[in-house]
Short mmCIF file of C-alpha atoms in Angstrom, two decimals:
data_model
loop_
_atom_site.label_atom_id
_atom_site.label_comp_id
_atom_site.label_asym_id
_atom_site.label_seq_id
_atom_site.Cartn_x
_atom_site.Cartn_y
_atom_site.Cartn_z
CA UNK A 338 -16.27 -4.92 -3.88
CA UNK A 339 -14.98 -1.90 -1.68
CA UNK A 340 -14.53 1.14 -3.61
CA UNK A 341 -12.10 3.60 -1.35
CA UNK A 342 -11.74 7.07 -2.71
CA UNK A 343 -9.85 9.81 -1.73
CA UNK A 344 -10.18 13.55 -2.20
CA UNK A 345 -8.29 15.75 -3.74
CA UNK A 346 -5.65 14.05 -5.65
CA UNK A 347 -3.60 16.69 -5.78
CA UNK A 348 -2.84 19.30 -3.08
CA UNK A 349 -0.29 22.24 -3.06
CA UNK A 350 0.24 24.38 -0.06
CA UNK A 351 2.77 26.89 1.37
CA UNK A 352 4.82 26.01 4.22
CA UNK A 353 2.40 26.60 7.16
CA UNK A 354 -0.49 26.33 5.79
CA UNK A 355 -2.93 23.28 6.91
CA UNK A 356 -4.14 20.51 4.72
CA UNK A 357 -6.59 17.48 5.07
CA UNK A 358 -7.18 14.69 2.74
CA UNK A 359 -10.57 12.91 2.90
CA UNK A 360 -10.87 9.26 2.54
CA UNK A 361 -14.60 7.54 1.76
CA UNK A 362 -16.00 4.62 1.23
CA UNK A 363 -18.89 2.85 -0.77
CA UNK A 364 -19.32 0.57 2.48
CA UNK A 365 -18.93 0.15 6.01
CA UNK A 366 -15.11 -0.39 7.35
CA UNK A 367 -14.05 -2.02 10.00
CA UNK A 368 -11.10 -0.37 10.36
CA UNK A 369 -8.97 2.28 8.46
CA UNK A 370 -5.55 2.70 8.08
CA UNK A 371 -2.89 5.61 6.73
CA UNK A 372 0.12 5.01 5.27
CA UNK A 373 2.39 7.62 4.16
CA UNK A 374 4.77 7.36 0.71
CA UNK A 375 7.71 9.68 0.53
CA UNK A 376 8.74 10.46 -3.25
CA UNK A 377 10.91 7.36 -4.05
CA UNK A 378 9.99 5.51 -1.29
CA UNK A 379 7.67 2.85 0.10
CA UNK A 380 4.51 2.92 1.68
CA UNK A 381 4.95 3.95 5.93
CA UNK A 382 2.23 3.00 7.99
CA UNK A 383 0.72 6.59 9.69
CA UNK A 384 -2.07 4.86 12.54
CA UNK A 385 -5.05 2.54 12.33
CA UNK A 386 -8.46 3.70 13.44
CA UNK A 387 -11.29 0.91 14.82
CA UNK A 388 -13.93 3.03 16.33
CA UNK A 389 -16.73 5.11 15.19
CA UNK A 390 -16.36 8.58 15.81
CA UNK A 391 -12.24 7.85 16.46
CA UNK A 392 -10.01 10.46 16.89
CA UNK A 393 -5.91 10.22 17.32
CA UNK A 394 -3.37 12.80 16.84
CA UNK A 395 0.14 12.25 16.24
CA UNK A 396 1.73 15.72 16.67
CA UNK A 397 0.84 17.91 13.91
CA UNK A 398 -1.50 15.26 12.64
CA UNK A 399 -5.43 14.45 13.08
CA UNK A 400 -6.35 11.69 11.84
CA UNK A 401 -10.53 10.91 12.27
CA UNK A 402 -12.94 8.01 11.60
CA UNK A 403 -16.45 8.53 10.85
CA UNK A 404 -19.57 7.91 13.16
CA UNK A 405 -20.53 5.85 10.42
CA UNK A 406 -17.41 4.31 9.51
CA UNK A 407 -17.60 4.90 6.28
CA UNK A 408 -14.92 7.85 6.05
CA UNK A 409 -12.09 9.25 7.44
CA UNK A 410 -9.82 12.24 7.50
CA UNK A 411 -6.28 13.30 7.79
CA UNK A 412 -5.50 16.71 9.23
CA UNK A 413 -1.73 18.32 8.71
CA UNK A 414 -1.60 22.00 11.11
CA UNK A 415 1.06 24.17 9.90
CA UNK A 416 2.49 22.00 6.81
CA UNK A 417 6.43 21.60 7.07
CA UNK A 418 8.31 20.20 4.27
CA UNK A 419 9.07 17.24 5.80
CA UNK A 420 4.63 16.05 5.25
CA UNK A 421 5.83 16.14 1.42
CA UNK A 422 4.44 12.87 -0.05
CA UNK A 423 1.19 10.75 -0.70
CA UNK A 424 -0.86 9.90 1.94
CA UNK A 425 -3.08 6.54 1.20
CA UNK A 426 -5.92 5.55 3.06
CA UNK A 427 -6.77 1.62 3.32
CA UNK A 428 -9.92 -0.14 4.49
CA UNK A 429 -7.85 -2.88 6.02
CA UNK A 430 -10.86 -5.60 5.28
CA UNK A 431 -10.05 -5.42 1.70
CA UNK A 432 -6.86 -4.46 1.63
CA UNK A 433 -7.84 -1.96 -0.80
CA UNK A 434 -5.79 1.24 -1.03
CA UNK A 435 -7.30 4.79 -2.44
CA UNK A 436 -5.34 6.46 -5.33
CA UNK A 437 -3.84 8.98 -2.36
CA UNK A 438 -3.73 12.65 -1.88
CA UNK A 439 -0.43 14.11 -3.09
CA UNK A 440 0.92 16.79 -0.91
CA UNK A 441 3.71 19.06 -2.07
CA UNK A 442 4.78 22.34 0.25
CA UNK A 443 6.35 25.33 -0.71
CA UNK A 444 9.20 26.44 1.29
CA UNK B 431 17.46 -5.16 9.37
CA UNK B 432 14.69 -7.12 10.16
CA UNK B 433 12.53 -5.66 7.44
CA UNK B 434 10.78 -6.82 4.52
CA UNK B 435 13.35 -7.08 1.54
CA UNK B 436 12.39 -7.78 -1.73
CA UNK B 437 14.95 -9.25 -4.65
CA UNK B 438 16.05 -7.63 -7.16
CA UNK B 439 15.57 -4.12 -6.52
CA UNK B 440 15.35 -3.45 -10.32
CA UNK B 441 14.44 -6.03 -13.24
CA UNK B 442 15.04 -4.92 -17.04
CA UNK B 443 13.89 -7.37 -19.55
CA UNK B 444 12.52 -8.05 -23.07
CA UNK B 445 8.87 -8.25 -23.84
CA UNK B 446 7.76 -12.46 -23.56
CA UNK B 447 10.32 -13.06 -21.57
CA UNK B 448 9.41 -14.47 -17.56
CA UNK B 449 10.70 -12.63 -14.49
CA UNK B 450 10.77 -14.06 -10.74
CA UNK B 451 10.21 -11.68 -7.81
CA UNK B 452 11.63 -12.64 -4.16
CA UNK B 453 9.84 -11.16 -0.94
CA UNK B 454 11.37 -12.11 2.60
CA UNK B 455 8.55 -10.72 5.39
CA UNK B 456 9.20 -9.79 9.16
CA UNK B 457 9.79 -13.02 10.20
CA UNK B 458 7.11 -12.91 12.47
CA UNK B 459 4.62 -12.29 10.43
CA UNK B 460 2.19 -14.71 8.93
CA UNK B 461 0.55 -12.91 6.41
CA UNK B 462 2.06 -11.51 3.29
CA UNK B 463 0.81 -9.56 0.21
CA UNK B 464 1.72 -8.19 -3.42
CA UNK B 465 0.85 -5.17 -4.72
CA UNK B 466 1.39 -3.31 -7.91
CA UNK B 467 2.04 0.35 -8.13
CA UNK B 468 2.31 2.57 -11.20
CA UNK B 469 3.08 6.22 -11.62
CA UNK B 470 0.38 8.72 -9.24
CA UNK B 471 -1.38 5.52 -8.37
CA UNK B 472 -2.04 3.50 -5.11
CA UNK B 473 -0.77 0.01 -4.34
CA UNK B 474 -2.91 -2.22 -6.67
CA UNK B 475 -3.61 -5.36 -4.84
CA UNK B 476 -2.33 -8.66 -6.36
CA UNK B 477 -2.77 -11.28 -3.69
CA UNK B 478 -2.58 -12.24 -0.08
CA UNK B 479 -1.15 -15.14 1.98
CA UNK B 480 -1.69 -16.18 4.99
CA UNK B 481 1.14 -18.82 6.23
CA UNK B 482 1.56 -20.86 2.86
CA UNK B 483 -2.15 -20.45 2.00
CA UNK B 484 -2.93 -18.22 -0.75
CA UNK B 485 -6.45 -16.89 0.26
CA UNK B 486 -7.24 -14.16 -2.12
CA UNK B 487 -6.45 -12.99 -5.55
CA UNK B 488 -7.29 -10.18 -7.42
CA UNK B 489 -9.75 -10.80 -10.32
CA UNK B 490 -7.65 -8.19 -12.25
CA UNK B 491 -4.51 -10.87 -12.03
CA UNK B 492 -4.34 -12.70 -15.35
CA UNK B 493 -3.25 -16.11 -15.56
CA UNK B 494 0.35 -14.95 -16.67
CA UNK B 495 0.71 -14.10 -12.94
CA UNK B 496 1.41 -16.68 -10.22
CA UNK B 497 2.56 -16.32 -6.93
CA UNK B 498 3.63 -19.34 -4.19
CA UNK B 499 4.75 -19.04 -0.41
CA UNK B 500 5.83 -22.76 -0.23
CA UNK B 501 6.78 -22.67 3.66
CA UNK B 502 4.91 -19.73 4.61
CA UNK B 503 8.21 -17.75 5.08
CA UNK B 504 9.31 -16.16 1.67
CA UNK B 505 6.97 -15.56 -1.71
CA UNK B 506 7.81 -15.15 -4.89
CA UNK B 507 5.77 -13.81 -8.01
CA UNK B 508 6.03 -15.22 -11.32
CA UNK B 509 5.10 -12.85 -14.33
CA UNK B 510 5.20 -15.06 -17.63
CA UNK B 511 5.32 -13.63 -20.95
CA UNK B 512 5.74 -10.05 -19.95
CA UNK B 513 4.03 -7.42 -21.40
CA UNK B 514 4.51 -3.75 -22.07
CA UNK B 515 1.90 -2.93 -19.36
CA UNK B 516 3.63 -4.99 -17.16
CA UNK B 517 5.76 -2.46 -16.21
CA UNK B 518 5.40 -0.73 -12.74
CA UNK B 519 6.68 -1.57 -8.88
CA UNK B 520 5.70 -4.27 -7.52
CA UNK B 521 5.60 -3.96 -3.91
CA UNK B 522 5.81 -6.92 -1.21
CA UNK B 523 3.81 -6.30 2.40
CA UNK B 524 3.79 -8.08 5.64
CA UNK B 525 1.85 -8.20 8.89
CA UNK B 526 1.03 -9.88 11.80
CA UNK B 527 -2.35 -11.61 11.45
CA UNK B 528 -4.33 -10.06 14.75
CA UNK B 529 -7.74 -8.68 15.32
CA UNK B 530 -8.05 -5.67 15.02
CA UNK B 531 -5.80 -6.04 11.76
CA UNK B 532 -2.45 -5.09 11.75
CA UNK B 533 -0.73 -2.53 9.96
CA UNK B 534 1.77 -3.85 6.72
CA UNK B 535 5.12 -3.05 6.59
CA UNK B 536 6.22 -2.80 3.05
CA UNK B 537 9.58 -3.54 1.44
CA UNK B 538 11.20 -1.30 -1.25
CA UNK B 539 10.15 -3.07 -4.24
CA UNK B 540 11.09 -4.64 -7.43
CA UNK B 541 11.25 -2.42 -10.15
CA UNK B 542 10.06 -3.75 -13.52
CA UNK B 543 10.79 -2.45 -16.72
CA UNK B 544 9.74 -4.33 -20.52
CA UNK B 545 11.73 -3.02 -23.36
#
């Protein structure tokens, strides 16, 4: 079945700096979707992407689908502490979630 | 609220005993899922519904899991005989069946411990 996986696992940064968490998958997606987990929390749906080649922002956030879509990225500019948390990426066909990238920011 | 609520927030029990799980969805929604989440890991998918039709389960479910949405409104998910490895959050989701898909709104989820 769909294998999602998602690169790197881990991420520290200082407040500021930018991050990006990759997503990829073993097949062909018909659409992605990011969710966002706060510590403690639940799962909190980011955006959906559909198209090839898609690109939305959402303030400080890129988010990008592949021409192929087969992967997709997350883009944080200028990292607050407020973006602490794991970001999951979901091929919504499968309802398969990656292990997330888990983003901690130093103040 | 017009959430997703799930019931009880935390569950404590013995090892071999059997716990029940409640999920209420948006009430709109038509679709409805269970996931399982440890420590540093993604939601692990259990099973989907759509109305009161269960239409996929994971092949990593074993039989000591069950799960029913009787009138297509609320689920609930049956462990039996709970095991050690049991224990993690198990997470209730709901959408609105559409095309393209649409996004899942999750409740807080049920907490399970096995002493």
């Amino acid at each position: 079945g769909q294998q999602v996986m998602q690169i790197p696992q881990y991420q520290h940064v200082q407040e500021g700096e930018d991050f990006t968490t990759y997503c990829n998958s073993s097949t062909t997606l018909s659409n992605i979707q990011w969710y966002k987990q706060r510590p403690g929390g639940h799962p909190v749906f980011l955006i959906q992407l559909v198209k090839s080649g898609e690109v939305k922002k959402q303030k400080r956030l890129t988010f990008q689908f592949g021409e192929a879509k087969k992967n997709s990225s997350l883009h944080i500019t200028a990292t607050q502490t407020t973006d602490v948390g794991t970001y999951f990426c979901a091929g919504n066909n499968d309802m398969r979630f990656g292990a997330g990238t888990r983003l901690t920011v130093k103040p | 609220d017009t959430g997703v609520s799930q019931d009880p927030r935390h569950k404590i029990t013995k090892r071999g005993q059997n716990v029940t799980f409640r999920c209420d969805p948006i009430s709109e929604h038509n679709r409805l899922y269970w996931y399982r989440q440890t420590l540093g890991q993604g939601p692990e998918f259990l099973t989907y519904f759509q109305n009161e039709a269960q239409l996929e389960k994971s092949r990593l479910l074993s039989d000591r899991f069950s799960a029913e949405r009787p009138k297509g409104s609320f689920s609930t998910l049956e462990i039996q005989r709970t095991e050690q490895g049991d224990s993690a959050m198990y997470l209730c989701a709901s959408s609105f069946m559409a095309d393209p898909d649409q996004p899942q709104h999750f409740g807080d989820g049920t907490r399970l411990s096995i002493l």
